[in-house]
Amino acid sequence: MKLHGAMALRMDRTLGRDANLLVADQPAWMNDPRLNCLRPWHRALFYSHFDKEQQRARALCGTCPFREECRDWALENGERWGMWGGFLMSSTVERAAATNERTAVAA
């Protein structure tokens, strides 16, 4: 089974697969070595159900040079799991906040 897009990135992040795995429909920034979420010791944080780990993931997102691209990609592609651009996409409240932030930045 070949995985594409968000699923491939999700598998890469959570299962510790090679961070250099390229998937054709991923934007180039998703393979940038500066991404905290691709570091083996951080990957699981971005899909954790524990508040403390979610807070740590959010803090790492705050230092990421691709935070806005990540947030926008998750919103545009209907991502429903994990921390993307500092927002927990499984939370409707946080998805709404991400959408509002994106709209404010675009204005």
PDB file of C-alpha atoms in Angstrom:
ATOM      1  CA  MET A   1       0.000   0.000   0.000  1.00  0.00           C
ATOM      2  CA  LYS A   2       1.436   3.348  -1.043  1.00  0.00           C
ATOM      3  CA  LEU A   3       0.721   6.293   1.265  1.00  0.00           C
ATOM      4  CA  HIS A   4       0.309   9.857   0.093  1.00  0.00           C
ATOM      5  CA  GLY A   5       0.216  13.304   1.626  1.00  0.00           C
ATOM      6  CA  ALA A   6      -0.868  13.674   5.233  1.00  0.00           C
ATOM      7  CA  MET A   7      -0.990   9.940   5.851  1.00  0.00           C
ATOM      8  CA  ALA A   8       2.617   9.503   4.721  1.00  0.00           C
ATOM      9  CA  LEU A   9       3.739  12.395   6.892  1.00  0.00           C
ATOM     10  CA  ARG A  10       1.735  11.048   9.822  1.00  0.00           C
ATOM     11  CA  MET A  11       3.335   7.625   9.420  1.00  0.00           C
ATOM     12  CA  ASP A  12       6.738   9.251   9.104  1.00  0.00           C
ATOM     13  CA  ARG A  13       6.249  11.347  12.227  1.00  0.00           C
ATOM     14  CA  THR A  14       4.799   8.677  14.480  1.00  0.00           C
ATOM     15  CA  LEU A  15       6.495   5.477  13.408  1.00  0.00           C
ATOM     16  CA  GLY A  16      10.003   6.833  13.176  1.00  0.00           C
ATOM     17  CA  ARG A  17      10.440   6.202   9.486  1.00  0.00           C
ATOM     18  CA  ASP A  18      13.273   7.822   7.591  1.00  0.00           C
ATOM     19  CA  ALA A  19      12.724  11.592   7.689  1.00  0.00           C
ATOM     20  CA  ASN A  20      14.142  11.867   4.173  1.00  0.00           C
ATOM     21  CA  LEU A  21      11.293   9.851   2.672  1.00  0.00           C
ATOM     22  CA  LEU A  22       9.852  11.964  -0.108  1.00  0.00           C
ATOM     23  CA  VAL A  23       6.249  11.699  -1.195  1.00  0.00           C
ATOM     24  CA  ALA A  24       5.387  13.298  -4.512  1.00  0.00           C
ATOM     25  CA  ASP A  25       2.479  15.414  -3.292  1.00  0.00           C
ATOM     26  CA  GLN A  26       4.212  16.839  -0.225  1.00  0.00           C
ATOM     27  CA  PRO A  27       5.385  20.436  -0.331  1.00  0.00           C
ATOM     28  CA  ALA A  28       9.163  20.837  -0.097  1.00  0.00           C
ATOM     29  CA  TRP A  29       9.045  22.385   3.385  1.00  0.00           C
ATOM     30  CA  MET A  30       7.749  19.077   4.817  1.00  0.00           C
ATOM     31  CA  ASN A  31      11.161  17.551   4.220  1.00  0.00           C
ATOM     32  CA  ASP A  32      13.214  20.427   5.583  1.00  0.00           C
ATOM     33  CA  PRO A  33      15.671  19.273   8.282  1.00  0.00           C
ATOM     34  CA  ARG A  34      14.738  22.279  10.451  1.00  0.00           C
ATOM     35  CA  LEU A  35      11.319  20.747  11.199  1.00  0.00           C
ATOM     36  CA  ASN A  36      11.150  19.775  14.867  1.00  0.00           C
ATOM     37  CA  CYS A  37       8.426  17.238  14.136  1.00  0.00           C
ATOM     38  CA  LEU A  38      10.812  15.174  12.006  1.00  0.00           C
ATOM     39  CA  ARG A  39      13.343  14.693  14.774  1.00  0.00           C
ATOM     40  CA  PRO A  40      13.080  11.112  16.043  1.00  0.00           C
ATOM     41  CA  TRP A  41      12.852  12.140  19.702  1.00  0.00           C
ATOM     42  CA  HIS A  42       9.987  14.595  19.005  1.00  0.00           C
ATOM     43  CA  ARG A  43       7.808  12.732  16.491  1.00  0.00           C
ATOM     44  CA  ALA A  44       5.373  11.110  18.936  1.00  0.00           C
ATOM     45  CA  LEU A  45       4.696  14.431  20.699  1.00  0.00           C
ATOM     46  CA  PHE A  46       2.803  15.738  17.688  1.00  0.00           C
ATOM     47  CA  TYR A  47       0.177  12.971  17.923  1.00  0.00           C
ATOM     48  CA  SER A  48      -0.002  12.559  21.687  1.00  0.00           C
ATOM     49  CA  HIS A  49      -3.230  12.537  23.679  1.00  0.00           C
ATOM     50  CA  PHE A  50      -1.455  13.772  26.824  1.00  0.00           C
ATOM     51  CA  ASP A  51      -1.728  17.461  27.706  1.00  0.00           C
ATOM     52  CA  LYS A  52       1.897  17.804  28.776  1.00  0.00           C
ATOM     53  CA  GLU A  53       3.169  16.343  25.504  1.00  0.00           C
ATOM     54  CA  GLN A  54       0.746  18.484  23.483  1.00  0.00           C
ATOM     55  CA  GLN A  55       2.088  21.567  25.288  1.00  0.00           C
ATOM     56  CA  ARG A  56       5.638  20.513  24.408  1.00  0.00           C
ATOM     57  CA  ALA A  57       4.658  19.998  20.753  1.00  0.00           C
ATOM     58  CA  ARG A  58       2.973  23.418  20.702  1.00  0.00           C
ATOM     59  CA  ALA A  59       6.147  25.005  22.110  1.00  0.00           C
ATOM     60  CA  LEU A  60       8.241  23.307  19.408  1.00  0.00           C
ATOM     61  CA  CYS A  61       5.815  24.568  16.755  1.00  0.00           C
ATOM     62  CA  GLY A  62       6.354  28.084  18.091  1.00  0.00           C
ATOM     63  CA  THR A  63      10.034  27.895  17.119  1.00  0.00           C
ATOM     64  CA  CYS A  64       9.445  26.349  13.694  1.00  0.00           C
ATOM     65  CA  PRO A  65      10.192  28.494  10.605  1.00  0.00           C
ATOM     66  CA  PHE A  66       7.316  26.737   8.773  1.00  0.00           C
ATOM     67  CA  ARG A  67       4.568  27.184  11.372  1.00  0.00           C
ATOM     68  CA  GLU A  68       2.246  29.131   9.077  1.00  0.00           C
ATOM     69  CA  GLU A  69       2.812  26.823   6.094  1.00  0.00           C
ATOM     70  CA  CYS A  70       2.137  23.821   8.321  1.00  0.00           C
ATOM     71  CA  ARG A  71      -1.081  25.311   9.729  1.00  0.00           C
ATOM     72  CA  ASP A  72      -2.287  26.294   6.256  1.00  0.00           C
ATOM     73  CA  TRP A  73      -1.469  22.894   4.784  1.00  0.00           C
ATOM     74  CA  ALA A  74      -3.405  21.105   7.538  1.00  0.00           C
ATOM     75  CA  LEU A  75      -6.436  23.338   7.033  1.00  0.00           C
ATOM     76  CA  GLU A  76      -6.363  23.075   3.232  1.00  0.00           C
ATOM     77  CA  ASN A  77      -5.999  19.291   3.300  1.00  0.00           C
ATOM     78  CA  GLY A  78      -8.553  18.548   6.013  1.00  0.00           C
ATOM     79  CA  GLU A  79      -6.011  17.165   8.458  1.00  0.00           C
ATOM     80  CA  ARG A  80      -7.890  15.967  11.556  1.00  0.00           C
ATOM     81  CA  TRP A  81      -5.115  14.509  13.713  1.00  0.00           C
ATOM     82  CA  GLY A  82      -2.025  15.827  15.374  1.00  0.00           C
ATOM     83  CA  MET A  83      -0.434  19.164  16.092  1.00  0.00           C
ATOM     84  CA  TRP A  84      -0.006  21.255  12.953  1.00  0.00           C
ATOM     85  CA  GLY A  85       1.386  24.778  13.104  1.00  0.00           C
ATOM     86  CA  GLY A  86       0.792  24.888  16.852  1.00  0.00           C
ATOM     87  CA  PHE A  87      -2.862  23.846  16.617  1.00  0.00           C
ATOM     88  CA  LEU A  88      -4.357  20.517  17.628  1.00  0.00           C
ATOM     89  CA  MET A  89      -6.382  19.593  14.548  1.00  0.00           C
ATOM     90  CA  SER A  90      -8.596  17.082  16.364  1.00  0.00           C
ATOM     91  CA  SER A  91     -10.044  19.953  18.435  1.00  0.00           C
ATOM     92  CA  THR A  92     -12.799  21.927  16.715  1.00  0.00           C
ATOM     93  CA  VAL A  93     -11.997  24.916  18.940  1.00  0.00           C
ATOM     94  CA  GLU A  94      -8.347  24.880  17.890  1.00  0.00           C
ATOM     95  CA  ARG A  95      -9.227  24.321  14.215  1.00  0.00           C
ATOM     96  CA  ALA A  96     -11.439  27.413  14.407  1.00  0.00           C
ATOM     97  CA  ALA A  97      -8.610  29.374  16.049  1.00  0.00           C
ATOM     98  CA  ALA A  98      -6.206  28.221  13.310  1.00  0.00           C
ATOM     99  CA  THR A  99      -8.684  29.314  10.650  1.00  0.00           C
ATOM    100  CA  ASN A 100      -9.130  32.701  12.348  1.00  0.00           C
ATOM    101  CA  GLU A 101      -5.357  33.207  12.625  1.00  0.00           C
ATOM    102  CA  ARG A 102      -4.903  32.279   8.983  1.00  0.00           C
ATOM    103  CA  THR A 103      -7.610  34.761   7.932  1.00  0.00           C
ATOM    104  CA  ALA A 104      -6.097  37.513  10.079  1.00  0.00           C
ATOM    105  CA  VAL A 105      -2.621  36.973   8.596  1.00  0.00           C
ATOM    106  CA  ALA A 106      -4.035  37.032   5.057  1.00  0.00           C
ATOM    107  CA  ALA A 107      -5.890  40.314   5.662  1.00  0.00           C
TER     108      ALA A 107
END
